[in-house]
PDB file of C-alpha atoms in Angstrom:
ATOM      1  CA  MET A  42     -68.110 -39.960   4.285  1.00 85.00           C
ATOM      2  CA  LYS A  43     -65.121 -39.354   6.537  1.00 92.00           C
ATOM      3  CA  LYS A  44     -63.424 -35.964   5.945  1.00 94.00           C
ATOM      4  CA  TYR A  45     -59.794 -35.000   6.646  1.00 97.00           C
ATOM      5  CA  LEU A  46     -58.074 -31.576   7.174  1.00 96.00           C
ATOM      6  CA  LEU A  47     -54.519 -31.689   6.128  1.00 96.00           C
ATOM      7  CA  GLY A  48     -51.764 -28.790   6.398  1.00 95.00           C
ATOM      8  CA  THR A  49     -48.983 -27.636   3.856  1.00 94.00           C
ATOM      9  CA  ARG A  50     -46.973 -24.623   3.069  1.00 88.00           C
ATOM     10  CA  GLY A  51     -48.534 -22.219   0.759  1.00 86.00           C
ATOM     11  CA  SER A  52     -45.734 -22.376  -2.255  1.00 86.00           C
ATOM     12  CA  GLN A  53     -46.599 -23.788  -5.428  1.00 89.00           C
ATOM     13  CA  LEU A  54     -44.306 -26.688  -4.941  1.00 90.00           C
ATOM     14  CA  SER A  55     -46.116 -27.673  -1.867  1.00 92.00           C
ATOM     15  CA  ILE A  56     -49.568 -27.153  -2.975  1.00 94.00           C
ATOM     16  CA  SER A  57     -48.755 -29.169  -6.066  1.00 94.00           C
ATOM     17  CA  GLN A  58     -47.060 -32.054  -4.226  1.00 94.00           C
ATOM     18  CA  THR A  59     -50.230 -31.966  -1.500  1.00 96.00           C
ATOM     19  CA  ASN A  60     -52.853 -32.018  -4.595  1.00 97.00           C
ATOM     20  CA  TRP A  61     -50.820 -35.124  -5.820  1.00 97.00           C
ATOM     21  CA  VAL A  62     -50.996 -36.904  -2.132  1.00 97.00           C
ATOM     22  CA  VAL A  63     -54.599 -36.310  -2.038  1.00 97.00           C
ATOM     23  CA  SER A  64     -55.225 -37.426  -5.667  1.00 97.00           C
ATOM     24  CA  GLU A  65     -53.258 -40.776  -4.378  1.00 97.00           C
ATOM     25  CA  LEU A  66     -55.309 -41.116  -1.259  1.00 98.00           C
ATOM     26  CA  LYS A  67     -58.721 -40.699  -3.407  1.00 97.00           C
ATOM     27  CA  LYS A  68     -57.560 -43.470  -5.325  1.00 96.00           C
ATOM     28  CA  ASN A  69     -57.126 -45.652  -2.309  1.00 96.00           C
ATOM     29  CA  ASN A  70     -59.522 -44.087   0.149  1.00 96.00           C
ATOM     30  CA  PRO A  71     -62.919 -43.343  -2.209  1.00 95.00           C
ATOM     31  CA  ASP A  72     -65.223 -42.755   0.839  1.00 94.00           C
ATOM     32  CA  CYS A  73     -62.928 -40.005   2.475  1.00 96.00           C
ATOM     33  CA  ASP A  74     -62.994 -36.480   1.755  1.00 96.00           C
ATOM     34  CA  TYR A  75     -59.626 -34.225   1.799  1.00 97.00           C
ATOM     35  CA  GLU A  76     -59.529 -30.434   2.817  1.00 97.00           C
ATOM     36  CA  ILE A  77     -56.304 -28.582   2.359  1.00 96.00           C
ATOM     37  CA  LYS A  78     -55.054 -25.610   4.639  1.00 94.00           C
ATOM     38  CA  THR A  79     -52.153 -23.675   3.895  1.00 92.00           C
ATOM     39  CA  ILE A  80     -49.972 -22.716   7.043  1.00 89.00           C
ATOM     40  CA  LEU A  81     -47.365 -19.991   7.120  1.00 78.00           C
ATOM     41  CA  THR A  82     -43.856 -21.211   8.498  1.00 63.00           C
ATOM     42  CA  LYS A  83     -40.670 -19.420   9.514  1.00 54.00           C
ATOM     43  CA  GLY A  84     -39.291 -20.289   6.711  1.00 50.00           C
ATOM     44  CA  ASP A  85     -41.562 -18.506   4.483  1.00 48.00           C
ATOM     45  CA  THR A  86     -41.104 -15.567   6.482  1.00 45.00           C
ATOM     46  CA  ASP A  87     -37.527 -15.533   7.051  1.00 46.00           C
ATOM     47  CA  ALA A  88     -35.634 -14.010   4.209  1.00 50.00           C
ATOM     48  CA  ARG A  89     -32.128 -14.669   5.233  1.00 48.00           C
ATOM     49  CA  PRO A  90     -30.049 -17.567   3.492  1.00 50.00           C
ATOM     50  CA  LEU A  91     -31.395 -20.802   4.632  1.00 48.00           C
ATOM     51  CA  PHE A  92     -27.782 -22.027   6.186  1.00 49.00           C
ATOM     52  CA  THR A  93     -27.525 -18.944   8.137  1.00 46.00           C
ATOM     53  CA  ILE A  94     -30.671 -19.838  10.201  1.00 43.00           C
ATOM     54  CA  ASP A  95     -29.955 -22.104  13.034  1.00 47.00           C
ATOM     55  CA  GLN A  96     -32.864 -23.691  13.711  1.00 48.00           C
ATOM     56  CA  LYS A  97     -34.281 -27.096  12.472  1.00 51.00           C
ATOM     57  CA  GLY A  98     -37.761 -27.608  10.882  1.00 51.00           C
ATOM     58  CA  ILE A  99     -37.884 -24.079  10.029  1.00 52.00           C
ATOM     59  CA  PHE A 100     -40.357 -25.210   6.922  1.00 57.00           C
ATOM     60  CA  GLU A 101     -42.599 -27.439   9.340  1.00 78.00           C
ATOM     61  CA  LYS A 102     -42.562 -26.539  12.752  1.00 83.00           C
ATOM     62  CA  GLU A 103     -45.683 -24.684  12.754  1.00 89.00           C
ATOM     63  CA  ILE A 104     -47.589 -27.021  10.323  1.00 92.00           C
ATOM     64  CA  ASP A 105     -46.607 -29.983  12.682  1.00 93.00           C
ATOM     65  CA  LYS A 106     -47.549 -27.971  15.981  1.00 92.00           C
ATOM     66  CA  ALA A 107     -51.242 -27.839  13.918  1.00 94.00           C
ATOM     67  CA  VAL A 108     -51.214 -31.593  13.845  1.00 95.00           C
ATOM     68  CA  ALA A 109     -50.114 -31.953  17.621  1.00 95.00           C
ATOM     69  CA  ASN A 110     -52.881 -29.417  18.585  1.00 94.00           C
ATOM     70  CA  LYS A 111     -55.730 -31.478  16.401  1.00 96.00           C
ATOM     71  CA  GLU A 112     -56.311 -28.386  14.226  1.00 95.00           C
ATOM     72  CA  ILE A 113     -55.407 -30.498  11.258  1.00 96.00           C
ATOM     73  CA  ASP A 114     -55.500 -34.250  10.668  1.00 97.00           C
ATOM     74  CA  PHE A 115     -52.078 -34.895   9.056  1.00 97.00           C
ATOM     75  CA  ALA A 116     -49.344 -32.459   7.293  1.00 96.00           C
ATOM     76  CA  VAL A 117     -47.528 -33.101   3.657  1.00 96.00           C
ATOM     77  CA  HIS A 118     -43.693 -31.947   3.888  1.00 94.00           C
ATOM     78  CA  SER A 119     -40.760 -32.517   1.656  1.00 92.00           C
ATOM     79  CA  LEU A 120     -38.772 -35.024   3.800  1.00 93.00           C
ATOM     80  CA  LYS A 121     -35.664 -33.186   3.414  1.00 87.00           C
ATOM     81  CA  ASP A 122     -37.104 -30.360   5.694  1.00 83.00           C
ATOM     82  CA  VAL A 123     -38.375 -32.723   8.159  1.00 89.00           C
ATOM     83  CA  PRO A 124     -36.107 -33.198  11.455  1.00 85.00           C
ATOM     84  CA  SER A 125     -35.033 -36.690  12.167  1.00 83.00           C
ATOM     85  CA  ILE A 126     -36.872 -36.340  15.896  1.00 84.00           C
ATOM     86  CA  LEU A 127     -40.267 -35.136  15.649  1.00 89.00           C
ATOM     87  CA  MET A 128     -42.825 -33.535  18.478  1.00 87.00           C
ATOM     88  CA  ASP A 129     -44.020 -35.827  21.210  1.00 88.00           C
ATOM     89  CA  ASN A 130     -46.938 -37.721  19.956  1.00 94.00           C
ATOM     90  CA  LEU A 131     -45.818 -37.439  16.136  1.00 96.00           C
ATOM     91  CA  VAL A 132     -45.059 -39.843  13.631  1.00 97.00           C
ATOM     92  CA  LEU A 133     -44.041 -40.369   9.886  1.00 96.00           C
ATOM     93  CA  GLY A 134     -46.762 -41.978   9.054  1.00 97.00           C
ATOM     94  CA  CYS A 135     -46.317 -42.449   5.285  1.00 97.00           C
ATOM     95  CA  VAL A 136     -43.690 -42.041   2.437  1.00 98.00           C
ATOM     96  CA  PRO A 137     -45.334 -42.199  -0.687  1.00 98.00           C
ATOM     97  CA  LYS A 138     -43.385 -43.249  -3.712  1.00 97.00           C
ATOM     98  CA  ARG A 139     -40.150 -41.136  -4.027  1.00 97.00           C
ATOM     99  CA  GLU A 140     -39.439 -38.693  -6.760  1.00 96.00           C
ATOM    100  CA  GLU A 141     -35.890 -38.589  -8.744  1.00 95.00           C
ATOM    101  CA  VAL A 142     -33.127 -37.639  -6.410  1.00 96.00           C
ATOM    102  CA  ASN A 143     -31.026 -36.065  -8.584  1.00 96.00           C
ATOM    103  CA  ASP A 144     -30.105 -32.195  -8.748  1.00 97.00           C
ATOM    104  CA  ILE A 145     -30.344 -30.484 -11.984  1.00 97.00           C
ATOM    105  CA  PHE A 146     -28.640 -27.286 -13.693  1.00 98.00           C
ATOM    106  CA  ILE A 147     -30.482 -24.653 -15.300  1.00 97.00           C
ATOM    107  CA  SER A 148     -28.646 -21.567 -17.189  1.00 96.00           C
ATOM    108  CA  LYS A 149     -30.164 -18.639 -19.305  1.00 87.00           C
ATOM    109  CA  ASN A 150     -28.115 -19.765 -22.618  1.00 88.00           C
ATOM    110  CA  ASN A 151     -28.566 -23.526 -21.817  1.00 90.00           C
ATOM    111  CA  HIS A 152     -25.303 -23.852 -20.681  1.00 96.00           C
ATOM    112  CA  THR A 153     -24.368 -27.149 -18.737  1.00 96.00           C
ATOM    113  CA  LEU A 154     -22.215 -26.856 -15.518  1.00 97.00           C
ATOM    114  CA  GLU A 155     -19.381 -27.975 -17.666  1.00 96.00           C
ATOM    115  CA  THR A 156     -19.694 -25.437 -20.474  1.00 97.00           C
ATOM    116  CA  ILE A 157     -20.742 -22.187 -18.655  1.00 97.00           C
ATOM    117  CA  PRO A 158     -18.255 -19.653 -18.811  1.00 97.00           C
ATOM    118  CA  ALA A 159     -15.753 -18.909 -15.793  1.00 97.00           C
ATOM    119  CA  ASN A 160     -16.998 -16.020 -13.170  1.00 97.00           C
ATOM    120  CA  SER A 161     -20.395 -17.050 -14.042  1.00 97.00           C
ATOM    121  CA  ILE A 162     -22.890 -16.345 -10.700  1.00 97.00           C
ATOM    122  CA  ILE A 163     -24.353 -19.648  -9.740  1.00 97.00           C
ATOM    123  CA  GLY A 164     -27.467 -19.331  -7.351  1.00 96.00           C
ATOM    124  CA  THR A 165     -28.068 -22.297  -4.764  1.00 92.00           C
ATOM    125  CA  SER A 166     -29.931 -22.267  -1.418  1.00 83.00           C
ATOM    126  CA  SER A 167     -27.919 -25.191  -0.169  1.00 85.00           C
ATOM    127  CA  LEU A 168     -24.406 -25.387   1.357  1.00 83.00           C
ATOM    128  CA  ARG A 169     -24.007 -28.824  -0.174  1.00 88.00           C
ATOM    129  CA  ARG A 170     -24.796 -27.750  -3.669  1.00 92.00           C
ATOM    130  CA  ALA A 171     -22.280 -24.666  -3.411  1.00 90.00           C
ATOM    131  CA  VAL A 172     -19.495 -26.933  -2.317  1.00 90.00           C
ATOM    132  CA  GLN A 173     -20.224 -29.526  -4.747  1.00 93.00           C
ATOM    133  CA  VAL A 174     -20.483 -26.796  -7.507  1.00 95.00           C
ATOM    134  CA  LYS A 175     -17.088 -25.316  -6.421  1.00 92.00           C
ATOM    135  CA  ARG A 176     -15.720 -28.695  -6.545  1.00 91.00           C
ATOM    136  CA  LYS A 177     -16.450 -29.382 -10.009  1.00 92.00           C
ATOM    137  CA  ARG A 178     -15.915 -25.791 -11.345  1.00 95.00           C
ATOM    138  CA  PRO A 179     -13.514 -23.618  -8.772  1.00 94.00           C
ATOM    139  CA  ASP A 180     -13.782 -20.582 -11.174  1.00 96.00           C
ATOM    140  CA  LEU A 181     -17.255 -20.063 -10.735  1.00 96.00           C
ATOM    141  CA  ASP A 182     -18.886 -17.590  -8.344  1.00 96.00           C
ATOM    142  CA  VAL A 183     -21.488 -19.403  -6.232  1.00 94.00           C
ATOM    143  CA  ARG A 184     -24.112 -17.255  -4.216  1.00 93.00           C
ATOM    144  CA  PRO A 185     -26.940 -17.706  -1.710  1.00 90.00           C
ATOM    145  CA  ILE A 186     -30.350 -17.507  -3.530  1.00 90.00           C
ATOM    146  CA  ARG A 187     -33.982 -17.619  -1.899  1.00 80.00           C
ATOM    147  CA  GLY A 188     -37.162 -17.946  -2.955  1.00 82.00           C
ATOM    148  CA  ASN A 189     -39.496 -20.497  -4.542  1.00 85.00           C
ATOM    149  CA  VAL A 190     -38.946 -22.775  -7.605  1.00 89.00           C
ATOM    150  CA  GLU A 191     -40.341 -20.390 -10.091  1.00 90.00           C
ATOM    151  CA  SER A 192     -38.786 -17.122  -8.804  1.00 91.00           C
ATOM    152  CA  ARG A 193     -35.243 -18.526  -8.836  1.00 93.00           C
ATOM    153  CA  ILE A 194     -36.017 -19.774 -12.570  1.00 93.00           C
ATOM    154  CA  LYS A 195     -37.019 -16.367 -13.200  1.00 93.00           C
ATOM    155  CA  LYS A 196     -34.090 -14.607 -11.810  1.00 95.00           C
ATOM    156  CA  VAL A 197     -31.803 -16.728 -14.231  1.00 95.00           C
ATOM    157  CA  GLN A 198     -34.037 -15.481 -17.401  1.00 93.00           C
ATOM    158  CA  ASP A 199     -33.944 -11.984 -15.926  1.00 94.00           C
ATOM    159  CA  GLY A 200     -29.968 -12.240 -15.829  1.00 93.00           C
ATOM    160  CA  LYS A 201     -29.645 -11.863 -11.749  1.00 95.00           C
ATOM    161  CA  PHE A 202     -28.009 -15.280 -11.845  1.00 97.00           C
ATOM    162  CA  ASP A 203     -26.031 -16.974 -14.753  1.00 97.00           C
ATOM    163  CA  GLY A 204     -27.372 -20.519 -13.596  1.00 97.00           C
ATOM    164  CA  ILE A 205     -28.985 -22.331 -10.510  1.00 97.00           C
ATOM    165  CA  VAL A 206     -28.830 -25.580  -9.113  1.00 97.00           C
ATOM    166  CA  LEU A 207     -32.191 -27.255  -7.467  1.00 94.00           C
ATOM    167  CA  ALA A 208     -33.737 -30.382  -7.148  1.00 94.00           C
ATOM    168  CA  GLN A 209     -35.308 -32.353 -10.138  1.00 95.00           C
ATOM    169  CA  ALA A 210     -38.015 -33.478  -7.823  1.00 95.00           C
ATOM    170  CA  GLY A 211     -39.390 -29.770  -7.440  1.00 92.00           C
ATOM    171  CA  ILE A 212     -39.618 -29.158 -11.348  1.00 93.00           C
ATOM    172  CA  ASN A 213     -41.355 -32.751 -12.075  1.00 94.00           C
ATOM    173  CA  ARG A 214     -43.714 -31.988  -9.193  1.00 93.00           C
ATOM    174  CA  ILE A 215     -44.888 -28.419 -10.317  1.00 93.00           C
ATOM    175  CA  GLY A 216     -44.972 -29.333 -13.961  1.00 91.00           C
ATOM    176  CA  ILE A 217     -42.581 -26.758 -15.411  1.00 90.00           C
ATOM    177  CA  ASP A 218     -41.147 -27.270 -18.641  1.00 87.00           C
ATOM    178  CA  VAL A 219     -37.673 -25.535 -18.329  1.00 91.00           C
ATOM    179  CA  LYS A 220     -34.366 -26.499 -20.339  1.00 93.00           C
ATOM    180  CA  HIS A 221     -32.119 -28.267 -17.578  1.00 95.00           C
ATOM    181  CA  SER A 222     -29.208 -30.528 -17.414  1.00 96.00           C
ATOM    182  CA  LYS A 223     -29.219 -33.458 -15.120  1.00 96.00           C
ATOM    183  CA  LEU A 224     -26.348 -33.504 -12.576  1.00 96.00           C
ATOM    184  CA  SER A 225     -25.039 -37.000 -11.375  1.00 93.00           C
ATOM    185  CA  PRO A 226     -25.976 -38.214  -7.825  1.00 91.00           C
ATOM    186  CA  VAL A 227     -22.343 -39.588  -7.995  1.00 87.00           C
ATOM    187  CA  ASP A 228     -21.032 -36.061  -8.248  1.00 87.00           C
ATOM    188  CA  PHE A 229     -23.775 -34.269  -6.500  1.00 93.00           C
ATOM    189  CA  PRO A 230     -25.128 -36.672  -3.924  1.00 93.00           C
ATOM    190  CA  PRO A 231     -28.329 -35.340  -2.788  1.00 94.00           C
ATOM    191  CA  SER A 232     -29.675 -34.063   0.534  1.00 91.00           C
ATOM    192  CA  PRO A 233     -31.000 -37.165   2.990  1.00 91.00           C
ATOM    193  CA  GLY A 234     -34.586 -37.563   1.915  1.00 93.00           C
ATOM    194  CA  GLN A 235     -34.544 -35.418  -1.303  1.00 95.00           C
ATOM    195  CA  GLY A 236     -37.166 -36.290  -3.635  1.00 96.00           C
ATOM    196  CA  ALA A 237     -39.392 -37.995  -1.158  1.00 97.00           C
ATOM    197  CA  LEU A 238     -42.633 -36.734   0.847  1.00 97.00           C
ATOM    198  CA  GLY A 239     -43.105 -37.319   4.493  1.00 96.00           C
ATOM    199  CA  ILE A 240     -46.469 -37.317   5.869  1.00 97.00           C
ATOM    200  CA  ILE A 241     -46.648 -36.491   9.748  1.00 97.00           C
ATOM    201  CA  CYS A 242     -49.699 -37.662  11.732  1.00 97.00           C
ATOM    202  CA  ARG A 243     -50.422 -38.196  15.286  1.00 98.00           C
ATOM    203  CA  ALA A 244     -49.087 -41.444  16.648  1.00 97.00           C
ATOM    204  CA  ASP A 245     -52.274 -42.278  18.760  1.00 97.00           C
ATOM    205  CA  ASP A 246     -54.387 -41.446  15.374  1.00 97.00           C
ATOM    206  CA  GLY A 247     -54.885 -45.313  14.289  1.00 96.00           C
ATOM    207  CA  GLY A 248     -57.320 -44.759  11.673  1.00 96.00           C
ATOM    208  CA  THR A 249     -55.401 -41.836   9.962  1.00 97.00           C
ATOM    209  CA  ILE A 250     -52.240 -44.129   9.921  1.00 98.00           C
ATOM    210  CA  SER A 251     -54.148 -46.899   8.282  1.00 97.00           C
ATOM    211  CA  MET A 252     -55.590 -44.324   5.725  1.00 98.00           C
ATOM    212  CA  LEU A 253     -52.271 -42.941   4.775  1.00 98.00           C
ATOM    213  CA  LYS A 254     -50.570 -46.547   4.766  1.00 97.00           C
ATOM    214  CA  THR A 255     -52.891 -47.099   1.552  1.00 97.00           C
ATOM    215  CA  ILE A 256     -50.154 -44.731  -0.472  1.00 98.00           C
ATOM    216  CA  GLU A 257     -46.898 -45.879   1.483  1.00 98.00           C
ATOM    217  CA  ASP A 258     -43.800 -47.144  -1.108  1.00 98.00           C
ATOM    218  CA  PRO A 259     -41.959 -49.474   1.352  1.00 97.00           C
ATOM    219  CA  ASP A 260     -38.699 -49.177  -0.950  1.00 97.00           C
ATOM    220  CA  SER A 261     -39.139 -45.340  -0.609  1.00 97.00           C
ATOM    221  CA  ARG A 262     -39.610 -45.744   3.091  1.00 97.00           C
ATOM    222  CA  ILE A 263     -36.605 -47.990   3.640  1.00 97.00           C
ATOM    223  CA  ALA A 264     -34.293 -45.719   1.828  1.00 97.00           C
ATOM    224  CA  VAL A 265     -35.274 -42.685   3.208  1.00 96.00           C
ATOM    225  CA  GLU A 266     -35.154 -43.889   6.763  1.00 95.00           C
ATOM    226  CA  SER A 267     -31.425 -44.879   6.124  1.00 96.00           C
ATOM    227  CA  GLU A 268     -30.477 -41.786   5.008  1.00 94.00           C
ATOM    228  CA  ARG A 269     -32.420 -39.871   7.924  1.00 91.00           C
ATOM    229  CA  ALA A 270     -30.693 -42.021  10.355  1.00 90.00           C
ATOM    230  CA  LEU A 271     -27.398 -39.967   9.681  1.00 84.00           C
ATOM    231  CA  SER A 272     -28.909 -36.885  11.288  1.00 77.00           C
ATOM    232  CA  THR A 273     -29.759 -38.422  14.460  1.00 79.00           C
ATOM    233  CA  PHE A 274     -25.524 -39.371  15.085  1.00 79.00           C
ATOM    234  CA  VAL A 275     -24.232 -36.210  12.610  1.00 77.00           C
ATOM    235  CA  GLU A 276     -25.227 -32.956  12.431  1.00 63.00           C
ATOM    236  CA  SER A 277     -26.228 -32.240   8.903  1.00 53.00           C
ATOM    237  CA  GLY A 278     -29.009 -30.277   7.116  1.00 48.00           C
ATOM    238  CA  CYS A 279     -28.911 -26.823   5.838  1.00 46.00           C
ATOM    239  CA  ARG A 280     -25.864 -25.828   8.018  1.00 57.00           C
ATOM    240  CA  PHE A 281     -23.675 -28.485   7.415  1.00 69.00           C
ATOM    241  CA  PRO A 282     -23.326 -30.206   3.894  1.00 77.00           C
ATOM    242  CA  VAL A 283     -23.663 -34.052   3.771  1.00 86.00           C
ATOM    243  CA  GLY A 284     -24.906 -35.860   0.812  1.00 92.00           C
ATOM    244  CA  ALA A 285     -26.639 -39.350   1.249  1.00 93.00           C
ATOM    245  CA  HIS A 286     -28.086 -41.529  -1.113  1.00 95.00           C
ATOM    246  CA  ALA A 287     -29.481 -45.272  -0.312  1.00 96.00           C
ATOM    247  CA  LYS A 288     -30.579 -47.773  -3.001  1.00 95.00           C
ATOM    248  CA  VAL A 289     -32.969 -50.621  -1.822  1.00 96.00           C
ATOM    249  CA  ASN A 290     -32.177 -54.064  -4.118  1.00 94.00           C
ATOM    250  CA  GLY A 291     -34.378 -56.636  -2.909  1.00 93.00           C
ATOM    251  CA  SER A 292     -33.441 -57.890   0.593  1.00 95.00           C
ATOM    252  CA  GLY A 293     -30.392 -55.637   0.424  1.00 97.00           C
ATOM    253  CA  MET A 294     -29.662 -51.902   0.325  1.00 97.00           C
ATOM    254  CA  ASN A 295     -26.501 -49.665  -0.324  1.00 97.00           C
ATOM    255  CA  LEU A 296     -25.649 -46.461   1.491  1.00 96.00           C
ATOM    256  CA  VAL A 297     -23.424 -43.795   0.133  1.00 96.00           C
ATOM    257  CA  VAL A 298     -22.845 -40.653   2.425  1.00 94.00           C
ATOM    258  CA  VAL A 299     -20.319 -37.876   1.511  1.00 93.00           C
ATOM    259  CA  ALA A 300     -19.293 -35.161   3.609  1.00 91.00           C
ATOM    260  CA  TYR A 301     -17.285 -31.983   2.605  1.00 88.00           C
ATOM    261  CA  SER A 302     -14.952 -29.631   3.961  1.00 84.00           C
ATOM    262  CA  ILE A 303     -15.726 -25.912   3.321  1.00 79.00           C
ATOM    263  CA  ASP A 304     -13.304 -25.307   0.948  1.00 77.00           C
ATOM    264  CA  GLY A 305     -14.380 -28.478  -0.981  1.00 79.00           C
ATOM    265  CA  THR A 306     -10.779 -29.914  -0.968  1.00 83.00           C
ATOM    266  CA  LYS A 307     -11.347 -32.606   1.268  1.00 86.00           C
ATOM    267  CA  SER A 308     -14.270 -35.136   1.358  1.00 90.00           C
ATOM    268  CA  ILE A 309     -15.172 -38.156   3.473  1.00 93.00           C
ATOM    269  CA  ILE A 310     -16.998 -40.795   1.376  1.00 94.00           C
ATOM    270  CA  VAL A 311     -18.661 -43.757   2.932  1.00 96.00           C
ATOM    271  CA  GLN A 312     -20.224 -46.764   1.315  1.00 96.00           C
ATOM    272  CA  GLN A 313     -21.810 -49.701   2.885  1.00 97.00           C
ATOM    273  CA  ASN A 314     -24.280 -52.313   2.194  1.00 98.00           C
ATOM    274  CA  GLY A 315     -26.791 -53.689   4.531  1.00 97.00           C
ATOM    275  CA  SER A 316     -30.211 -55.411   5.003  1.00 97.00           C
ATOM    276  CA  ARG A 317     -33.512 -53.692   4.141  1.00 96.00           C
ATOM    277  CA  ALA A 318     -34.626 -55.233   7.090  1.00 97.00           C
ATOM    278  CA  ASP A 319     -32.493 -52.556   9.188  1.00 97.00           C
ATOM    279  CA  PRO A 320     -32.103 -49.444   7.397  1.00 96.00           C
ATOM    280  CA  TYR A 321     -31.802 -47.435  10.464  1.00 95.00           C
ATOM    281  CA  GLY A 322     -28.755 -49.781  11.879  1.00 96.00           C
ATOM    282  CA  LEU A 323     -27.269 -49.224   8.267  1.00 97.00           C
ATOM    283  CA  GLY A 324     -27.519 -45.309   8.451  1.00 95.00           C
ATOM    284  CA  LYS A 325     -26.009 -45.639  12.319  1.00 93.00           C
ATOM    285  CA  SER A 326     -23.120 -47.922  11.065  1.00 96.00           C
ATOM    286  CA  VAL A 327     -22.347 -45.222   8.266  1.00 95.00           C
ATOM    287  CA  ALA A 328     -22.745 -42.484  10.741  1.00 92.00           C
ATOM    288  CA  GLU A 329     -20.086 -44.133  13.011  1.00 92.00           C
ATOM    289  CA  GLU A 330     -17.503 -44.650  10.112  1.00 95.00           C
ATOM    290  CA  LEU A 331     -17.865 -41.031   9.186  1.00 92.00           C
ATOM    291  CA  ILE A 332     -16.949 -39.990  12.865  1.00 90.00           C
ATOM    292  CA  GLN A 333     -13.991 -42.150  13.030  1.00 92.00           C
ATOM    293  CA  LYS A 334     -12.951 -40.720   9.708  1.00 93.00           C
ATOM    294  CA  GLY A 335     -13.186 -37.035  11.110  1.00 89.00           C
ATOM    295  CA  VAL A 336     -16.440 -35.698  10.120  1.00 88.00           C
ATOM    296  CA  ASN A 337     -17.003 -33.848  13.259  1.00 83.00           C
ATOM    297  CA  GLU A 338     -13.739 -31.850  12.650  1.00 82.00           C
ATOM    298  CA  LEU A 339     -15.360 -30.609   9.214  1.00 82.00           C
ATOM    299  CA  ALA A 340     -18.485 -29.827  10.955  1.00 77.00           C
ATOM    300  CA  LEU A 341     -16.509 -27.693  13.575  1.00 76.00           C
ATOM    301  CA  ASP A 342     -14.866 -25.785  10.886  1.00 72.00           C
ATOM    302  CA  TRP A 343     -17.936 -25.056   8.816  1.00 73.00           C
ATOM    303  CA  ARG A 344     -19.579 -23.646  11.980  1.00 67.00           C
ATOM    304  CA  GLU A 345     -16.792 -21.401  12.488  1.00 68.00           C
ATOM    305  CA  LYS A 346     -16.479 -20.088   8.835  1.00 63.00           C
ATOM    306  CA  LEU A 347     -20.219 -20.157   7.995  1.00 62.00           C
ATOM    307  CA  GLU A 348     -20.610 -16.236   8.484  1.00 58.00           C
ATOM    308  CA  GLU A 349     -17.873 -15.612   6.474  1.00 62.00           C
ATOM    309  CA  TRP A 350     -18.867 -17.675   3.569  1.00 51.00           C
ATOM    310  CA  ASN A 351     -22.264 -15.863   3.898  1.00 54.00           C
ATOM    311  CA  LYS A 352     -20.737 -12.606   3.351  1.00 55.00           C
TER     312      LYS A 352
END
């Protein structure tokens, strides 16, 4: 029996989604065995708000190094945490079927984002979500929040925050039964790759790649490749809020991208259609239109005012 060693973070969400991957792999590869190794990352040990840490891949670099050094065979990540440019000799070996892409709102008294009282304290680890909340409800007090999904929910239950915004995919994967309201991807375009998993392996490990491909979802791969192509041309991620959502429809696909000013008063929206045969080309084309419409000026404004926002 072929045995594989795979790596992931030690959070409950990471373990839950990695167990799901193993379960799916076993269905398609019954002659294989899998062992999970948890690895501590910089993102797990640095308590600062995510958007103040000027480093890409803070939740995956140490794990991917272990793949590159042949300490483990492959790594399971939340795809939104994976940089668009990987280490040498590493590839995105598999994108399984994507979860829900939308964000959700959780509050102590079961308010929605529309009904929660003015001046309520809303927590998020994401600049994108912070701006989207302020655009919808400028009378709310949006503050940074850190911690895993469970600890963030507990901070609402304990009254430290009146509400939080986070991804539905995390709730679904852990299986937490908590009352929430869905936020529309139209008003809250998700982070590129949100809801998807990315499995990283060595480019020269053909056997592992073939094994991983047994749980690949082609539509999910195409959609996230289009969204992630943006990051190659436009600086985004934790430190600059860009929402992106691609949908695959038969032989075609649609990509909608929104970038925001720091005060939320301005936004640049680009929507294009393309071919499913060239998701990267569609992402590049959308990025070029964003640049033409002034997205780099918005990014510069963010970098200058980031520290002020954090305070």
